[in-house]
Coordinates of N, CA and C in Angstrom, one line a residue:
X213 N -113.9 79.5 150.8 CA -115.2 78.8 150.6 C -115.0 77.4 151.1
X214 N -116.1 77.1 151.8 CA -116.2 75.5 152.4 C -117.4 74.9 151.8
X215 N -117.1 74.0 151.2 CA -118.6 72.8 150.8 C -118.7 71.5 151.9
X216 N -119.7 71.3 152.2 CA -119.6 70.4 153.0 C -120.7 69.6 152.8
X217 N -120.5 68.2 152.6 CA -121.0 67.0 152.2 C -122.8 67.0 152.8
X218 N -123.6 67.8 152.8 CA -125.1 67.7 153.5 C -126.3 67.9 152.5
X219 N -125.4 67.9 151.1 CA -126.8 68.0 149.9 C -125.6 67.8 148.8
X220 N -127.2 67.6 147.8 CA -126.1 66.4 146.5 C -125.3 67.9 146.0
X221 N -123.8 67.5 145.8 CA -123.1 68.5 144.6 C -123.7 69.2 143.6
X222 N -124.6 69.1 143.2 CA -125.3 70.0 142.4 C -126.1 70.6 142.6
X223 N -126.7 70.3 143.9 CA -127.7 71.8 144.7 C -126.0 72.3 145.6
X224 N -125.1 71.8 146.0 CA -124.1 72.3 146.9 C -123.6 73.6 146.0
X225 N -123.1 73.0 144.8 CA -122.4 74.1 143.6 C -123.3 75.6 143.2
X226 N -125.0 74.8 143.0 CA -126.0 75.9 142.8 C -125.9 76.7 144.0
X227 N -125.7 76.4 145.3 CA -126.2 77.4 146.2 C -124.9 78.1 146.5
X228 N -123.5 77.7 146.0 CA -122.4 78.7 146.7 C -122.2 79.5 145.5
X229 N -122.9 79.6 144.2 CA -123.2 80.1 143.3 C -124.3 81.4 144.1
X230 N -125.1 81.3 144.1 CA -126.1 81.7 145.0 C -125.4 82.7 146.3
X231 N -124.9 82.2 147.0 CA -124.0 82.9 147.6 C -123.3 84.0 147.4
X232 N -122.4 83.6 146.1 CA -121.1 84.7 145.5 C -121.7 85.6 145.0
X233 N -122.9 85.3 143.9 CA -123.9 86.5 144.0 C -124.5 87.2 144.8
X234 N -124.5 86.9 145.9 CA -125.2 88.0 147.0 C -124.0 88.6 147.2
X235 N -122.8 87.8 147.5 CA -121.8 88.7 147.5 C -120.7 89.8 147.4
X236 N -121.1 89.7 145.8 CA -120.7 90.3 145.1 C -121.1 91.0 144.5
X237 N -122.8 91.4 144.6 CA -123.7 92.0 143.9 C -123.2 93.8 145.2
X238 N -122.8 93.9 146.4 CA -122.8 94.7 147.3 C -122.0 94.4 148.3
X239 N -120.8 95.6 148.3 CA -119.5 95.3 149.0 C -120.2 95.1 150.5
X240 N -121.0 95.4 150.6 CA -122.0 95.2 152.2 C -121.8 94.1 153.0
X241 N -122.4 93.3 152.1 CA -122.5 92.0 153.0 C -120.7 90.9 152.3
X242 N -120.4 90.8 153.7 CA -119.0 90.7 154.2 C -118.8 89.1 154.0
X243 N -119.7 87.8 154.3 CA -119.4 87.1 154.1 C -121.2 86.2 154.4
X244 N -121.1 84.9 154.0 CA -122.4 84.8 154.3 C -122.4 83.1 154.0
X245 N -123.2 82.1 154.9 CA -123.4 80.5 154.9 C -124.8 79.8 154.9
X246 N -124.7 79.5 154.1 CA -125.9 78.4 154.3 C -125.9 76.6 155.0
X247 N -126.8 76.8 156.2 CA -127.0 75.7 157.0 C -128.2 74.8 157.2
X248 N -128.5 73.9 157.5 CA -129.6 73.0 157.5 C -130.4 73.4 158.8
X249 N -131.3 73.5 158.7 CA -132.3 73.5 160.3 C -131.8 72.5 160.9
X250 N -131.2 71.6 161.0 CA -130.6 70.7 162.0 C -129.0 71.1 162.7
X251 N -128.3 72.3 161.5 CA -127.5 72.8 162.5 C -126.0 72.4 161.5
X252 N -126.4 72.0 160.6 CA -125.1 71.5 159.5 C -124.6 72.4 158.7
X253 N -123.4 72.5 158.5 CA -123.1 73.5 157.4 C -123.2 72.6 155.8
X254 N -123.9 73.4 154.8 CA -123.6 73.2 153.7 C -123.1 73.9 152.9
X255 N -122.5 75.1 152.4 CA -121.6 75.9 151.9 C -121.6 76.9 152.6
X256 N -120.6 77.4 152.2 CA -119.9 79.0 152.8 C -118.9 79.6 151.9
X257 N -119.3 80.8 152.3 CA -118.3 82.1 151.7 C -117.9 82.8 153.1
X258 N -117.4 82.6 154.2 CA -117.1 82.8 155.6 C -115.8 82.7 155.5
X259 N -114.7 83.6 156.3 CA -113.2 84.0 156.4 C -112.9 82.1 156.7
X260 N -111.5 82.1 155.8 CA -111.2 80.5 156.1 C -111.3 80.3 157.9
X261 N -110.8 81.6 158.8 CA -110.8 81.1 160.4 C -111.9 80.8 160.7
X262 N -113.1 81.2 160.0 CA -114.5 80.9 160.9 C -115.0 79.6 161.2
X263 N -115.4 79.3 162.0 CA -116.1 78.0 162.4 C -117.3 77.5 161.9
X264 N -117.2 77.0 160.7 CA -118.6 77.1 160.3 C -119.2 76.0 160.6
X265 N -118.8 75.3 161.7 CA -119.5 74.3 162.1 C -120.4 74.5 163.9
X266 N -119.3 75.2 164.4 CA -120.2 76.1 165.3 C -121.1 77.5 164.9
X267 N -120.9 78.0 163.7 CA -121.7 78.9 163.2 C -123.3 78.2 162.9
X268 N -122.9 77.1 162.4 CA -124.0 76.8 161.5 C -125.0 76.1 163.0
X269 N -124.3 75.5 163.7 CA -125.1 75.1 165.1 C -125.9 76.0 165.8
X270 N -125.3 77.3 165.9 CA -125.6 78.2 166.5 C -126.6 78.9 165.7
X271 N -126.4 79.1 164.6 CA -127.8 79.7 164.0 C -129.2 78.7 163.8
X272 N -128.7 77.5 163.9 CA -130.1 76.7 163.7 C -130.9 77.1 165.2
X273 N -129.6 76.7 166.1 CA -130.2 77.2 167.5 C -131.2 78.7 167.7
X274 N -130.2 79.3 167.5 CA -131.2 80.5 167.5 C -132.4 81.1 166.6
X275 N -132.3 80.2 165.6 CA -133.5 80.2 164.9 C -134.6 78.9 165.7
X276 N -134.4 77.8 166.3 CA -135.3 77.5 166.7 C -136.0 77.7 168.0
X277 N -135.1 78.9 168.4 CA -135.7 79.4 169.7 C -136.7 80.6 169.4
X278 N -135.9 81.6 168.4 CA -136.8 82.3 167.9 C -138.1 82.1 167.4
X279 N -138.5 80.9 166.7 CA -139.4 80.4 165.7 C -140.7 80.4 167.2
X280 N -139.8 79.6 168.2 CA -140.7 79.6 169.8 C -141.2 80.2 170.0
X281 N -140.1 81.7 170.0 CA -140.7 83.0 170.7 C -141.9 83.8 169.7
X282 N -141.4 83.4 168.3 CA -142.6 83.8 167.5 C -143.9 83.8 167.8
X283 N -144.0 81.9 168.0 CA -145.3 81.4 168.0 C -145.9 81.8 169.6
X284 N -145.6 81.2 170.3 CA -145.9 82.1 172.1 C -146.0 83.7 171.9
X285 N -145.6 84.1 171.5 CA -146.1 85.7 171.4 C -146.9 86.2 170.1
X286 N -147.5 85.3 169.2 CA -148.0 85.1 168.6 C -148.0 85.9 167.7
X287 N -146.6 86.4 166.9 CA -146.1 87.0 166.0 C -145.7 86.5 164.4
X288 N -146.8 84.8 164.4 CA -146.5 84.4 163.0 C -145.5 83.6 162.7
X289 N -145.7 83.4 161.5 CA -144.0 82.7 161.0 C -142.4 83.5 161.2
X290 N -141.5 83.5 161.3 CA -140.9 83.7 161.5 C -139.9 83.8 159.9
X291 N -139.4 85.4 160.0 CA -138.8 85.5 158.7 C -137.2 85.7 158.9
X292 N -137.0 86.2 159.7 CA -136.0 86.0 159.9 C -135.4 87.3 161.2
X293 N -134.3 86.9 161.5 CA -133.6 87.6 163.2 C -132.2 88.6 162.6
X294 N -132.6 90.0 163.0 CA -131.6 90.6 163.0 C -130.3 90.8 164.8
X295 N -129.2 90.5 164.3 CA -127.9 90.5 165.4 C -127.1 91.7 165.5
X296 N -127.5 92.8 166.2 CA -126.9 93.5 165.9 C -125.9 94.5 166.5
X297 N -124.5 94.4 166.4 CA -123.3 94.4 166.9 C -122.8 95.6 166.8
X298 N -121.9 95.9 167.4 CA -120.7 97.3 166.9 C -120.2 97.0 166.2
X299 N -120.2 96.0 165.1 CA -118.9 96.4 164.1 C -120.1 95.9 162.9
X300 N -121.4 95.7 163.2 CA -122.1 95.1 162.0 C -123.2 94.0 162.2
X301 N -123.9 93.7 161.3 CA -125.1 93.1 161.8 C -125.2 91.7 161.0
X302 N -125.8 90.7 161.9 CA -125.7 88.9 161.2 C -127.2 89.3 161.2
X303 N -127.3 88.8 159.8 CA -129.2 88.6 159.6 C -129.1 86.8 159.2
X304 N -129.9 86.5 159.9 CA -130.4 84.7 159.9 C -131.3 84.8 159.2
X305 N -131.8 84.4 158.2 CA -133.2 84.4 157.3 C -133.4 82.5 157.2
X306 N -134.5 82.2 157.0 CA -135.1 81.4 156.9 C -135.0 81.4 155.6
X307 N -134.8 79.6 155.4 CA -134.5 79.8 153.6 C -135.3 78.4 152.9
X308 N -136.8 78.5 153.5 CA -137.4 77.1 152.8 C -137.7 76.7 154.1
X309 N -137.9 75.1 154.4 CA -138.1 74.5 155.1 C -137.0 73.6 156.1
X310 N -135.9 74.0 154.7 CA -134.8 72.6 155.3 C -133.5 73.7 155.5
X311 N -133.3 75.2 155.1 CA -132.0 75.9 154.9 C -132.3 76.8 155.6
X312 N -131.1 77.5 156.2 CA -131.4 79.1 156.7 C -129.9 79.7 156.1
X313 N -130.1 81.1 155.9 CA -129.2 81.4 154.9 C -128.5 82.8 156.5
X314 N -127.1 82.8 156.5 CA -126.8 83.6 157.5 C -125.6 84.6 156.9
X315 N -126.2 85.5 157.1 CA -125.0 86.7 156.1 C -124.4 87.8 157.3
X316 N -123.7 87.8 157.2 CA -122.5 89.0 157.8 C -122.4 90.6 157.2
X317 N -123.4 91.4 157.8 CA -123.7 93.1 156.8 C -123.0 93.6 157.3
X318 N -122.2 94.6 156.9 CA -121.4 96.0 157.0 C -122.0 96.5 158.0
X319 N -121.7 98.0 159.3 CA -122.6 98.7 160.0 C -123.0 99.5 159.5
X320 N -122.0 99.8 158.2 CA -123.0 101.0 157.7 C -124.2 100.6 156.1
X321 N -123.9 99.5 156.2 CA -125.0 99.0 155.0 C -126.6 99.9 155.2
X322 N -127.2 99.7 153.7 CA -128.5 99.9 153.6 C -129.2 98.7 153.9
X323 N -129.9 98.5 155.1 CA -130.6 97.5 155.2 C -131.9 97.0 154.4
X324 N -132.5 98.0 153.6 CA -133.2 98.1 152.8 C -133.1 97.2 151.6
X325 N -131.8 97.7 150.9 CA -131.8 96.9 149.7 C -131.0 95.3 150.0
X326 N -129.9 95.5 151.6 CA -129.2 94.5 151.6 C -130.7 92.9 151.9
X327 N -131.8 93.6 152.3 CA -132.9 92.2 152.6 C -133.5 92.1 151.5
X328 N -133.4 93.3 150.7 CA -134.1 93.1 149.3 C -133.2 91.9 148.3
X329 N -131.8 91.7 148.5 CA -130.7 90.8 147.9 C -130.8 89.6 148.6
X330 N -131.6 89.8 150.1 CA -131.1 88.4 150.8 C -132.3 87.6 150.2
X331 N -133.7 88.2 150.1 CA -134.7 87.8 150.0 C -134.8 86.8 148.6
X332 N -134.3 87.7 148.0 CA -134.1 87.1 146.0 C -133.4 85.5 146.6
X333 N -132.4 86.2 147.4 CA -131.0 84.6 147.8 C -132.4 83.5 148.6
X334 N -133.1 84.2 149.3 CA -133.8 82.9 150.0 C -134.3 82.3 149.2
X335 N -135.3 83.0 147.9 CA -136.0 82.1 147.0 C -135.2 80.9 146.6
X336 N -134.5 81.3 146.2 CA -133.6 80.6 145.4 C -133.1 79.4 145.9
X337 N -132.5 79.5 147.1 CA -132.5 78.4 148.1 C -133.4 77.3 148.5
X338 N -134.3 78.2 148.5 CA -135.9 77.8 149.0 C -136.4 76.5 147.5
X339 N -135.7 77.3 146.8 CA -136.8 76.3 145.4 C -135.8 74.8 145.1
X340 N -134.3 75.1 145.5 CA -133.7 74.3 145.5 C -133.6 73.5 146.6
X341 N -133.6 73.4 147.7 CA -133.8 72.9 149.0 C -135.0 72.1 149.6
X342 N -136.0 72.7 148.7 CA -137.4 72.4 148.9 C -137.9 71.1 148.2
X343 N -137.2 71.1 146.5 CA -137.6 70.3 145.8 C -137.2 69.2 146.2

């Protein structure tokens, strides 16, 4: 787990709380970080090697290209971007106005109920991040 200094310790604590519960609610999703639309990491449950400073860059990135391609193809708000790999799928979800929440799923997960866990996790972020 990484905390990193981009929201007060007590939304930082609430959200990697937030986190462990998505985590632990379904062996599925493998690891998972919450980052700022600017591209900052603010907590993680991600393997100690991972970069979560190039993670957290790269998913703002790709969320604000997405959010682009949204609006030019005129497909709405943008809820979030499935990545999806041979060994498993990164879903980026939008998490409020200021977070985006980025989780690491199993390949053989149910994607059904794992968006239905991510979804609950956005609120939550959303209400905290927002206020």
């Amino acid at each position: 787990m990484q905390n990193i200094d981009t929201a007060p310790k007590a939304h930082t604590d609430k959200l990697w709380y937030i986190l462990q519960e998505l985590t632990s609610n379904r062996g599925d999703i493998q690891g998972c970080t919450i980052v700022t639309t600017q591209g900052l990491p603010i907590t993680s449950l991600l393997a100690d090697d991972a970069n979560v400073s190039l993670i957290s860059a790269m998913s703002a990135a790709i969320i604000s290209v997405a959010e682009s391609a949204s609006q030019e193809l005129q497909r709405g708000y943008l809820q979030r971007i499935l990545l999806e790999g041979e060994l498993g799928t990164i879903i980026i979800s939008k998490a409020g106005s200021h977070a985006i929440l980025v989780s690491l799923v199993d390949k053989d997960a149910k994607l059904g109920i794992i968006l239905m866990l991510i979804d609950k996790a956005i609120k939550q972020i959303s209400e905290l991040m927002d206020s």
